[in-house]
């Protein structure tokens, strides 16, 4: 489904796609990398859990 969205975005002249993903979500990161996304930065303590703990997130981008 994400590939379809990326194809449509390219067709309507978007130049890149960006996303944020929790650093510990290895399955999602692997899927995004398989679709051509690359990590371009880390946001330290970017997301907060209900228990008060924090987790880093990655900024990923793909040129379309």
PDB file of C-alpha atoms in Angstrom:
ATOM      1  CA  UNK A   1       0.000   0.000   0.000  1.00  0.00           C
ATOM      2  CA  UNK A   2       2.819   2.414   0.837  1.00  0.00           C
ATOM      3  CA  UNK A   3       4.416   1.748  -2.549  1.00  0.00           C
ATOM      4  CA  UNK A   4       1.145   2.754  -4.234  1.00  0.00           C
ATOM      5  CA  UNK A   5       1.098   6.015  -2.272  1.00  0.00           C
ATOM      6  CA  UNK A   6       4.715   6.702  -3.248  1.00  0.00           C
ATOM      7  CA  UNK A   7       3.888   6.016  -6.912  1.00  0.00           C
ATOM      8  CA  UNK A   8       0.964   8.448  -6.815  1.00  0.00           C
ATOM      9  CA  UNK A   9       3.080  11.084  -5.060  1.00  0.00           C
ATOM     10  CA  UNK A  10       5.713  10.805  -7.787  1.00  0.00           C
ATOM     11  CA  UNK A  11       3.055  11.027 -10.508  1.00  0.00           C
ATOM     12  CA  UNK A  12       1.738  14.303  -9.074  1.00  0.00           C
ATOM     13  CA  UNK A  13       5.275  15.731  -8.939  1.00  0.00           C
ATOM     14  CA  UNK A  14       6.285  15.306  -5.307  1.00  0.00           C
ATOM     15  CA  UNK A  15      10.063  15.150  -5.162  1.00  0.00           C
ATOM     16  CA  UNK A  16      10.580  13.298  -1.893  1.00  0.00           C
ATOM     17  CA  UNK A  17       8.795  11.446   0.893  1.00  0.00           C
ATOM     18  CA  UNK A  18       9.709  11.815   4.567  1.00  0.00           C
ATOM     19  CA  UNK A  19       8.762   9.963   7.725  1.00  0.00           C
ATOM     20  CA  UNK A  20       9.627   9.514  11.380  1.00  0.00           C
ATOM     21  CA  UNK A  21       9.860   6.079  12.967  1.00  0.00           C
ATOM     22  CA  UNK A  22      10.652   4.952  16.509  1.00  0.00           C
ATOM     23  CA  UNK A  23      14.270   3.804  16.648  1.00  0.00           C
ATOM     24  CA  UNK A  24      13.367   0.473  18.248  1.00  0.00           C
ATOM     25  CA  UNK A  25      10.827  -0.443  15.542  1.00  0.00           C
ATOM     26  CA  UNK A  26      13.257  -2.619  13.583  1.00  0.00           C
ATOM     27  CA  UNK A  27      10.577  -4.283  11.413  1.00  0.00           C
ATOM     28  CA  UNK A  28       9.227  -0.935  10.182  1.00  0.00           C
ATOM     29  CA  UNK A  29      12.736   0.410   9.567  1.00  0.00           C
ATOM     30  CA  UNK A  30      13.599  -2.687   7.498  1.00  0.00           C
ATOM     31  CA  UNK A  31      10.423  -2.258   5.437  1.00  0.00           C
ATOM     32  CA  UNK A  32      11.106   1.451   4.808  1.00  0.00           C
ATOM     33  CA  UNK A  33      14.697   0.687   3.801  1.00  0.00           C
ATOM     34  CA  UNK A  34      13.449  -2.009   1.418  1.00  0.00           C
ATOM     35  CA  UNK A  35      11.251   0.680  -0.188  1.00  0.00           C
ATOM     36  CA  UNK A  36      14.296   2.917  -0.622  1.00  0.00           C
ATOM     37  CA  UNK A  37      14.125   5.182   2.428  1.00  0.00           C
ATOM     38  CA  UNK A  38      17.385   6.128   4.136  1.00  0.00           C
ATOM     39  CA  UNK A  39      18.046   7.447   7.645  1.00  0.00           C
ATOM     40  CA  UNK A  40      19.096  11.086   7.654  1.00  0.00           C
ATOM     41  CA  UNK A  41      18.888  11.957  11.326  1.00  0.00           C
ATOM     42  CA  UNK A  42      17.955  11.032  14.861  1.00  0.00           C
ATOM     43  CA  UNK A  43      15.624  12.926  17.153  1.00  0.00           C
ATOM     44  CA  UNK A  44      16.763  12.104  20.710  1.00  0.00           C
ATOM     45  CA  UNK A  45      13.974  11.451  23.236  1.00  0.00           C
ATOM     46  CA  UNK A  46      11.439  12.386  20.580  1.00  0.00           C
ATOM     47  CA  UNK A  47       8.533  10.190  21.635  1.00  0.00           C
ATOM     48  CA  UNK A  48       7.140   9.751  25.123  1.00  0.00           C
ATOM     49  CA  UNK A  49       5.442   6.604  26.387  1.00  0.00           C
ATOM     50  CA  UNK A  50       2.552   6.663  28.852  1.00  0.00           C
ATOM     51  CA  UNK A  51       4.919   5.442  31.599  1.00  0.00           C
ATOM     52  CA  UNK A  52       6.995   8.622  31.204  1.00  0.00           C
ATOM     53  CA  UNK A  53       9.955   7.034  29.407  1.00  0.00           C
ATOM     54  CA  UNK A  54      11.278   8.394  26.127  1.00  0.00           C
ATOM     55  CA  UNK A  55      12.574   6.886  22.908  1.00  0.00           C
ATOM     56  CA  UNK A  56      14.573   8.248  19.997  1.00  0.00           C
ATOM     57  CA  UNK A  57      13.089   8.422  16.524  1.00  0.00           C
ATOM     58  CA  UNK A  58      14.728   8.424  13.115  1.00  0.00           C
ATOM     59  CA  UNK A  59      13.996  10.828  10.281  1.00  0.00           C
ATOM     60  CA  UNK A  60      13.951   8.906   7.023  1.00  0.00           C
ATOM     61  CA  UNK A  61      13.623  10.204   3.473  1.00  0.00           C
ATOM     62  CA  UNK A  62      13.322   8.871  -0.053  1.00  0.00           C
ATOM     63  CA  UNK A  63      13.805  10.832  -3.277  1.00  0.00           C
ATOM     64  CA  UNK A  64      10.951  10.139  -5.654  1.00  0.00           C
TER      65      UNK A  64
END
